[in-house]
mmCIF file of C-alpha atoms in Angstrom:
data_model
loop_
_atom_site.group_PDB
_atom_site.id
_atom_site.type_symbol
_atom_site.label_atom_id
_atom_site.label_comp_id
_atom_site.label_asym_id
_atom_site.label_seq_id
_atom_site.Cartn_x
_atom_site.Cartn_y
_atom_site.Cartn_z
ATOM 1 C CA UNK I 223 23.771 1.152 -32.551
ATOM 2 C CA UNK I 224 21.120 2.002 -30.742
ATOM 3 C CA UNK I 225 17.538 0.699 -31.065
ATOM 4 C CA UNK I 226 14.523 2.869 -32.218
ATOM 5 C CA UNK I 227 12.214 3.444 -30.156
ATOM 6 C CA UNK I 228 8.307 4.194 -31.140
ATOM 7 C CA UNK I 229 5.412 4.918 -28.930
ATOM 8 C CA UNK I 230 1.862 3.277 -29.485
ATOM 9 C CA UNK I 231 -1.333 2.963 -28.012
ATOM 10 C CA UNK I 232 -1.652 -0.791 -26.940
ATOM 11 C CA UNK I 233 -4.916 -2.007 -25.346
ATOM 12 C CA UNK I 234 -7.208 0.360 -26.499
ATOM 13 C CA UNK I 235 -10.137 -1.744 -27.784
ATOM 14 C CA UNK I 236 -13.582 -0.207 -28.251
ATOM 15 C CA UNK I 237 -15.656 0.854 -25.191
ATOM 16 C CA UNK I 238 -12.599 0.538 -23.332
ATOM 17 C CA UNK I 239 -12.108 3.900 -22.247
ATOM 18 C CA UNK I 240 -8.252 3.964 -21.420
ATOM 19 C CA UNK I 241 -5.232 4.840 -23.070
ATOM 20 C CA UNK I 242 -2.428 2.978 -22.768
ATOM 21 C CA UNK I 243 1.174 4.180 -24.090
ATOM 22 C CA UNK I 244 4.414 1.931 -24.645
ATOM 23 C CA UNK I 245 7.438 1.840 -26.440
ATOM 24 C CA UNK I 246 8.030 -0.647 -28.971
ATOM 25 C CA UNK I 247 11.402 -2.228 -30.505
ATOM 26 C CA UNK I 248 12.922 -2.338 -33.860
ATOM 27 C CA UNK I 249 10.032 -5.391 -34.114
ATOM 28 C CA UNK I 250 7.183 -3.324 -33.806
ATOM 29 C CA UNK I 251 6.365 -5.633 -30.837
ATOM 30 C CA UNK I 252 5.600 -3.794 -27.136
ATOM 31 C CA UNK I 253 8.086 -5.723 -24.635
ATOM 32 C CA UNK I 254 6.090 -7.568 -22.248
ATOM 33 C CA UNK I 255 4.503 -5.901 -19.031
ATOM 34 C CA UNK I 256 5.266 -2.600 -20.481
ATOM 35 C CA UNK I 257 2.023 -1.352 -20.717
ATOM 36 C CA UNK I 258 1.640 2.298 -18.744
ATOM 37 C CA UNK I 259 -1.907 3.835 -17.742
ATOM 38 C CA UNK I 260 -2.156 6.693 -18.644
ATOM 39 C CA UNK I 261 -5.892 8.638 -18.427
ATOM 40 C CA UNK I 262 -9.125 7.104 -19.329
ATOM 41 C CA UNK I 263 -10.812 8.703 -22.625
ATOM 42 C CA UNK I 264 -14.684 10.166 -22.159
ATOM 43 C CA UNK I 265 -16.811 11.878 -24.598
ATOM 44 C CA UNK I 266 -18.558 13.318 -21.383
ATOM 45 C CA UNK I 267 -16.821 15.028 -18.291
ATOM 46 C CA UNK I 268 -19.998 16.618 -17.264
ATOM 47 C CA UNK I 269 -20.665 14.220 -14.282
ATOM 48 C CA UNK I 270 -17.109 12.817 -13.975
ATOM 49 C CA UNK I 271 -16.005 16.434 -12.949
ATOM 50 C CA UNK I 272 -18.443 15.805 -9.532
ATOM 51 C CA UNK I 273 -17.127 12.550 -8.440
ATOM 52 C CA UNK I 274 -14.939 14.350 -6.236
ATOM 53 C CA UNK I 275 -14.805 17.530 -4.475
ATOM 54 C CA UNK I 276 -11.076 18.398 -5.767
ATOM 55 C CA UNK I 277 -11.806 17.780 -9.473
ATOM 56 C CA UNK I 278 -11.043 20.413 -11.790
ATOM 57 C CA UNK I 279 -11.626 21.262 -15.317
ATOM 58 C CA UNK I 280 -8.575 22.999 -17.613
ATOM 59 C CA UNK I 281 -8.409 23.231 -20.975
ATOM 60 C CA UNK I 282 -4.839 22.816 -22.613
ATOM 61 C CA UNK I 283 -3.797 22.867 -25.992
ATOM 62 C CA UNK I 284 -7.644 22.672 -27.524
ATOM 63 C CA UNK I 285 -8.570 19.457 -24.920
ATOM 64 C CA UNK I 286 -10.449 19.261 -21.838
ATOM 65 C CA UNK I 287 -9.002 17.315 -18.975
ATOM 66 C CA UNK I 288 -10.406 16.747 -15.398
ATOM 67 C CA UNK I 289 -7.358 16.333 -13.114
ATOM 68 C CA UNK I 290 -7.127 15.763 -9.377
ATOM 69 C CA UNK I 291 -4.135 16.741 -7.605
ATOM 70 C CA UNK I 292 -4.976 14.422 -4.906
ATOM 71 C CA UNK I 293 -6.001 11.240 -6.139
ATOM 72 C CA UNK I 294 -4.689 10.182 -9.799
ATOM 73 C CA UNK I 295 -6.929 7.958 -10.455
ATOM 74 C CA UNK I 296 -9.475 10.835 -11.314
ATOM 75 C CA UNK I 297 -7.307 12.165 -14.528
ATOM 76 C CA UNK I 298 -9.428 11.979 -17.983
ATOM 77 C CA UNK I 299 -9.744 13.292 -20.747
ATOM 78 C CA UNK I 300 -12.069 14.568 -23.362
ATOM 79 C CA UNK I 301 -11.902 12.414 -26.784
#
């Protein structure tokens, strides 16, 4: 049979600012090392949108993201 698999936000603690998404067992328990970044969380994007010169702002689904095609580690979010 196979196992159930349910996704949770794991390391998320206040002022953090990042998301993090796994998949947890039958246990509720995350399997260790399984933690995946996935976008850090701002209530402003005014000045994150000029850290770089390839940032741009979309809006999809009701949120505003900043991506960067270029360098990842640019990605956020509105929340």
């Amino acid at each position: 049979m196979p196992t159930k698999r349910r996704f949770s936000l794991c390391g998320l603690t206040k002022g953090a600012g990042r998301a993090y998404l796994t998949a947890e067992n039958e246990h509720g328990r995350a399997p260790e090392g399984r933690c995946e970044r996935s976008m850090k969380i701002r209530n402003s994007l005014k000045t994150l949108k000029n850290r770089h010169r390839e940032n741009r702002m979309v809006r999809r689904k009701g949120r505003i993201y900043i991506i960067n095609k270029t360098q990842k580690k640019f990605k956020v979010r509105q929340g």
